[in-house]
Amino acid sequence: MVATSPLLTFAVVAVATLGMFGPSTVDAHGRLMKPLAEYRGREPDSPVAALEGPQVLPPPSGKSYTGTPESNTEAFTTAFKASKYTTLRQFLNETLSAPKVVGQVFAENLDTKCGISRIGSPQPLPDQVEFGSGATTCV
């Protein structure tokens, strides 16, 4: 006779479930594949910079950027609309071009117009452009 306990049964079911729904390969990062863009020394999915949000664009009174994705989005949207910026491009250009960036810039020779894209000869556009993604493992 084999004795089992509810805890052992739960552990076996949990491990089996994690095996079914564990890490899987997904297409999480999309980019233009045709024509293929060129990047300066880094992967296309590499971050260009990380800004200190509360210092660069303080959240409105009573709000923060440490809540749920929805409340963070609401706080950012409210703060952005009340700011001097009219576009995200203007916000990033001015913030990343400041004499002392509040945060960390990862890209070398950052170009605020094109990020880490290599600016070379224009490529002819094909009859049909292709958008693709790279496979990555997400947990």
PDB file of C-alpha atoms in Angstrom:
ATOM      1  CA  MET A   1       0.000   0.000   0.000  1.00  0.00           C
ATOM      2  CA  VAL A   2       1.308   3.489  -0.909  1.00  0.00           C
ATOM      3  CA  ALA A   3       0.455   6.389   1.373  1.00  0.00           C
ATOM      4  CA  THR A   4      -0.074   9.839  -0.118  1.00  0.00           C
ATOM      5  CA  SER A   5      -0.720  13.173   1.467  1.00  0.00           C
ATOM      6  CA  PRO A   6      -2.679  16.153   0.151  1.00  0.00           C
ATOM      7  CA  LEU A   7       0.552  18.205   0.199  1.00  0.00           C
ATOM      8  CA  LEU A   8       2.409  15.638  -1.921  1.00  0.00           C
ATOM      9  CA  THR A   9      -0.511  15.453  -4.356  1.00  0.00           C
ATOM     10  CA  PHE A  10      -0.529  19.276  -4.627  1.00  0.00           C
ATOM     11  CA  ALA A  11       3.234  19.359  -5.236  1.00  0.00           C
ATOM     12  CA  VAL A  12       3.011  16.773  -8.025  1.00  0.00           C
ATOM     13  CA  VAL A  13       0.105  18.606  -9.685  1.00  0.00           C
ATOM     14  CA  ALA A  14       1.939  21.956  -9.371  1.00  0.00           C
ATOM     15  CA  VAL A  15       5.126  20.592 -10.965  1.00  0.00           C
ATOM     16  CA  ALA A  16       3.145  18.995 -13.793  1.00  0.00           C
ATOM     17  CA  THR A  17       1.254  22.232 -14.388  1.00  0.00           C
ATOM     18  CA  LEU A  18       4.454  24.297 -14.449  1.00  0.00           C
ATOM     19  CA  GLY A  19       5.876  21.873 -16.978  1.00  0.00           C
ATOM     20  CA  MET A  20       2.895  22.492 -19.253  1.00  0.00           C
ATOM     21  CA  PHE A  21       2.847  26.268 -18.837  1.00  0.00           C
ATOM     22  CA  GLY A  22       6.501  26.985 -18.070  1.00  0.00           C
ATOM     23  CA  PRO A  23       8.912  29.048 -20.169  1.00  0.00           C
ATOM     24  CA  SER A  24       8.071  28.992 -23.821  1.00  0.00           C
ATOM     25  CA  THR A  25       9.503  30.567 -26.924  1.00  0.00           C
ATOM     26  CA  VAL A  26       7.483  33.527 -28.147  1.00  0.00           C
ATOM     27  CA  ASP A  27       7.905  36.236 -30.740  1.00  0.00           C
ATOM     28  CA  ALA A  28       8.120  39.231 -28.453  1.00  0.00           C
ATOM     29  CA  HIS A  29      10.205  41.800 -30.308  1.00  0.00           C
ATOM     30  CA  GLY A  30       9.125  43.026 -33.713  1.00  0.00           C
ATOM     31  CA  ARG A  31      11.028  45.045 -36.251  1.00  0.00           C
ATOM     32  CA  LEU A  32      11.182  45.871 -39.924  1.00  0.00           C
ATOM     33  CA  MET A  33      12.864  42.951 -41.716  1.00  0.00           C
ATOM     34  CA  LYS A  34      12.686  44.093 -45.342  1.00  0.00           C
ATOM     35  CA  PRO A  35      14.341  46.447 -45.899  1.00  0.00           C
ATOM     36  CA  LEU A  36      16.548  45.420 -42.996  1.00  0.00           C
ATOM     37  CA  ALA A  37      17.712  48.224 -40.738  1.00  0.00           C
ATOM     38  CA  GLU A  38      21.322  48.367 -39.543  1.00  0.00           C
ATOM     39  CA  TYR A  39      22.287  49.149 -35.964  1.00  0.00           C
ATOM     40  CA  ARG A  40      25.435  50.649 -34.483  1.00  0.00           C
ATOM     41  CA  GLY A  41      27.155  47.974 -32.430  1.00  0.00           C
ATOM     42  CA  ARG A  42      24.186  46.819 -30.372  1.00  0.00           C
ATOM     43  CA  GLU A  43      21.252  44.512 -30.757  1.00  0.00           C
ATOM     44  CA  PRO A  44      18.125  46.195 -32.127  1.00  0.00           C
ATOM     45  CA  ASP A  45      16.212  45.366 -28.939  1.00  0.00           C
ATOM     46  CA  SER A  46      18.813  46.941 -26.646  1.00  0.00           C
ATOM     47  CA  PRO A  47      17.544  49.842 -24.572  1.00  0.00           C
ATOM     48  CA  VAL A  48      18.889  53.241 -25.563  1.00  0.00           C
ATOM     49  CA  ALA A  49      18.498  54.768 -22.107  1.00  0.00           C
ATOM     50  CA  ALA A  50      16.792  54.410 -18.747  1.00  0.00           C
ATOM     51  CA  LEU A  51      15.473  57.662 -17.321  1.00  0.00           C
ATOM     52  CA  GLU A  52      14.614  58.379 -13.693  1.00  0.00           C
ATOM     53  CA  GLY A  53      10.904  58.893 -14.337  1.00  0.00           C
ATOM     54  CA  PRO A  54       9.897  60.658 -11.111  1.00  0.00           C
ATOM     55  CA  GLN A  55      12.759  63.156 -11.534  1.00  0.00           C
ATOM     56  CA  VAL A  56      12.399  63.723 -15.274  1.00  0.00           C
ATOM     57  CA  LEU A  57       8.599  63.882 -15.353  1.00  0.00           C
ATOM     58  CA  PRO A  58       7.287  63.967 -11.775  1.00  0.00           C
ATOM     59  CA  PRO A  59       3.951  62.208 -11.289  1.00  0.00           C
ATOM     60  CA  PRO A  60       0.966  64.339 -10.303  1.00  0.00           C
ATOM     61  CA  SER A  61       0.211  64.837  -6.614  1.00  0.00           C
ATOM     62  CA  GLY A  62      -1.211  61.662  -5.100  1.00  0.00           C
ATOM     63  CA  LYS A  63       0.030  59.456  -7.963  1.00  0.00           C
ATOM     64  CA  SER A  64       3.214  57.465  -8.511  1.00  0.00           C
ATOM     65  CA  TYR A  65       4.964  55.262 -11.047  1.00  0.00           C
ATOM     66  CA  THR A  66       5.177  52.321  -8.630  1.00  0.00           C
ATOM     67  CA  GLY A  67       1.626  51.001  -8.939  1.00  0.00           C
ATOM     68  CA  THR A  68      -0.128  48.794 -11.433  1.00  0.00           C
ATOM     69  CA  PRO A  69       0.580  49.151 -15.153  1.00  0.00           C
ATOM     70  CA  GLU A  70      -2.778  50.908 -15.505  1.00  0.00           C
ATOM     71  CA  SER A  71      -2.170  53.398 -12.677  1.00  0.00           C
ATOM     72  CA  ASN A  72       1.400  54.039 -13.889  1.00  0.00           C
ATOM     73  CA  THR A  73       0.063  54.745 -17.384  1.00  0.00           C
ATOM     74  CA  GLU A  74      -2.558  57.094 -15.979  1.00  0.00           C
ATOM     75  CA  ALA A  75       0.068  58.923 -13.897  1.00  0.00           C
ATOM     76  CA  PHE A  76       2.422  59.290 -16.878  1.00  0.00           C
ATOM     77  CA  THR A  77      -0.366  60.429 -19.226  1.00  0.00           C
ATOM     78  CA  THR A  78      -1.574  63.029 -16.725  1.00  0.00           C
ATOM     79  CA  ALA A  79       1.967  64.295 -16.054  1.00  0.00           C
ATOM     80  CA  PHE A  80       2.806  64.384 -19.762  1.00  0.00           C
ATOM     81  CA  LYS A  81      -0.327  66.365 -20.666  1.00  0.00           C
ATOM     82  CA  ALA A  82       0.513  68.906 -17.949  1.00  0.00           C
ATOM     83  CA  SER A  83       4.149  69.218 -19.098  1.00  0.00           C
ATOM     84  CA  LYS A  84       5.721  71.527 -21.671  1.00  0.00           C
ATOM     85  CA  TYR A  85       6.181  68.625 -24.108  1.00  0.00           C
ATOM     86  CA  THR A  86       3.864  68.207 -27.072  1.00  0.00           C
ATOM     87  CA  THR A  87       5.289  64.911 -28.393  1.00  0.00           C
ATOM     88  CA  LEU A  88       7.194  61.952 -26.966  1.00  0.00           C
ATOM     89  CA  ARG A  89       9.967  62.724 -29.464  1.00  0.00           C
ATOM     90  CA  GLN A  90      10.348  66.227 -28.005  1.00  0.00           C
ATOM     91  CA  PHE A  91      10.353  64.795 -24.468  1.00  0.00           C
ATOM     92  CA  LEU A  92      13.077  62.248 -25.277  1.00  0.00           C
ATOM     93  CA  ASN A  93      15.176  64.620 -27.411  1.00  0.00           C
ATOM     94  CA  GLU A  94      15.266  67.282 -24.706  1.00  0.00           C
ATOM     95  CA  THR A  95      15.703  64.827 -21.849  1.00  0.00           C
ATOM     96  CA  LEU A  96      18.486  62.813 -23.497  1.00  0.00           C
ATOM     97  CA  SER A  97      20.230  65.960 -24.817  1.00  0.00           C
ATOM     98  CA  ALA A  98      20.382  67.631 -21.400  1.00  0.00           C
ATOM     99  CA  PRO A  99      23.890  68.462 -20.131  1.00  0.00           C
ATOM    100  CA  LYS A 100      23.395  65.915 -17.334  1.00  0.00           C
ATOM    101  CA  VAL A 101      20.957  63.131 -18.191  1.00  0.00           C
ATOM    102  CA  VAL A 102      18.882  62.038 -15.201  1.00  0.00           C
ATOM    103  CA  GLY A 103      19.285  58.309 -15.657  1.00  0.00           C
ATOM    104  CA  GLN A 104      21.619  56.144 -17.684  1.00  0.00           C
ATOM    105  CA  VAL A 105      22.324  56.224 -21.418  1.00  0.00           C
ATOM    106  CA  PHE A 106      23.316  52.801 -22.740  1.00  0.00           C
ATOM    107  CA  ALA A 107      23.787  53.630 -26.424  1.00  0.00           C
ATOM    108  CA  GLU A 108      27.198  54.807 -27.560  1.00  0.00           C
ATOM    109  CA  ASN A 109      27.140  57.891 -29.793  1.00  0.00           C
ATOM    110  CA  LEU A 110      23.418  58.273 -29.240  1.00  0.00           C
ATOM    111  CA  ASP A 111      21.646  60.094 -32.042  1.00  0.00           C
ATOM    112  CA  THR A 112      18.391  61.541 -30.748  1.00  0.00           C
ATOM    113  CA  LYS A 113      16.863  61.411 -34.233  1.00  0.00           C
ATOM    114  CA  CYS A 114      17.594  57.743 -34.916  1.00  0.00           C
ATOM    115  CA  GLY A 115      18.577  56.171 -31.588  1.00  0.00           C
ATOM    116  CA  ILE A 116      21.028  53.378 -32.353  1.00  0.00           C
ATOM    117  CA  SER A 117      20.129  53.051 -36.029  1.00  0.00           C
ATOM    118  CA  ARG A 118      23.015  53.339 -38.471  1.00  0.00           C
ATOM    119  CA  ILE A 119      22.432  56.251 -40.800  1.00  0.00           C
ATOM    120  CA  GLY A 120      23.764  55.318 -44.203  1.00  0.00           C
ATOM    121  CA  SER A 121      22.629  55.410 -47.776  1.00  0.00           C
ATOM    122  CA  PRO A 122      18.865  55.240 -48.136  1.00  0.00           C
ATOM    123  CA  GLN A 123      17.638  51.822 -49.166  1.00  0.00           C
ATOM    124  CA  PRO A 124      15.113  51.439 -51.944  1.00  0.00           C
ATOM    125  CA  LEU A 125      11.733  50.347 -50.668  1.00  0.00           C
ATOM    126  CA  PRO A 126      10.581  46.987 -51.993  1.00  0.00           C
ATOM    127  CA  ASP A 127       7.081  46.548 -53.374  1.00  0.00           C
ATOM    128  CA  GLN A 128       6.147  45.000 -50.062  1.00  0.00           C
ATOM    129  CA  VAL A 129       7.830  45.653 -46.714  1.00  0.00           C
ATOM    130  CA  GLU A 130       8.113  42.813 -44.217  1.00  0.00           C
ATOM    131  CA  PHE A 131       7.718  43.018 -40.466  1.00  0.00           C
ATOM    132  CA  GLY A 132       9.139  40.203 -38.381  1.00  0.00           C
ATOM    133  CA  SER A 133      10.161  39.285 -34.898  1.00  0.00           C
ATOM    134  CA  GLY A 134      12.873  37.434 -33.107  1.00  0.00           C
ATOM    135  CA  ALA A 135      12.134  34.387 -31.001  1.00  0.00           C
ATOM    136  CA  THR A 136      12.894  34.847 -27.332  1.00  0.00           C
ATOM    137  CA  THR A 137      12.219  32.895 -24.177  1.00  0.00           C
ATOM    138  CA  CYS A 138       9.829  34.546 -21.768  1.00  0.00           C
ATOM    139  CA  VAL A 139       9.127  33.275 -18.267  1.00  0.00           C
TER     140      VAL A 139
END
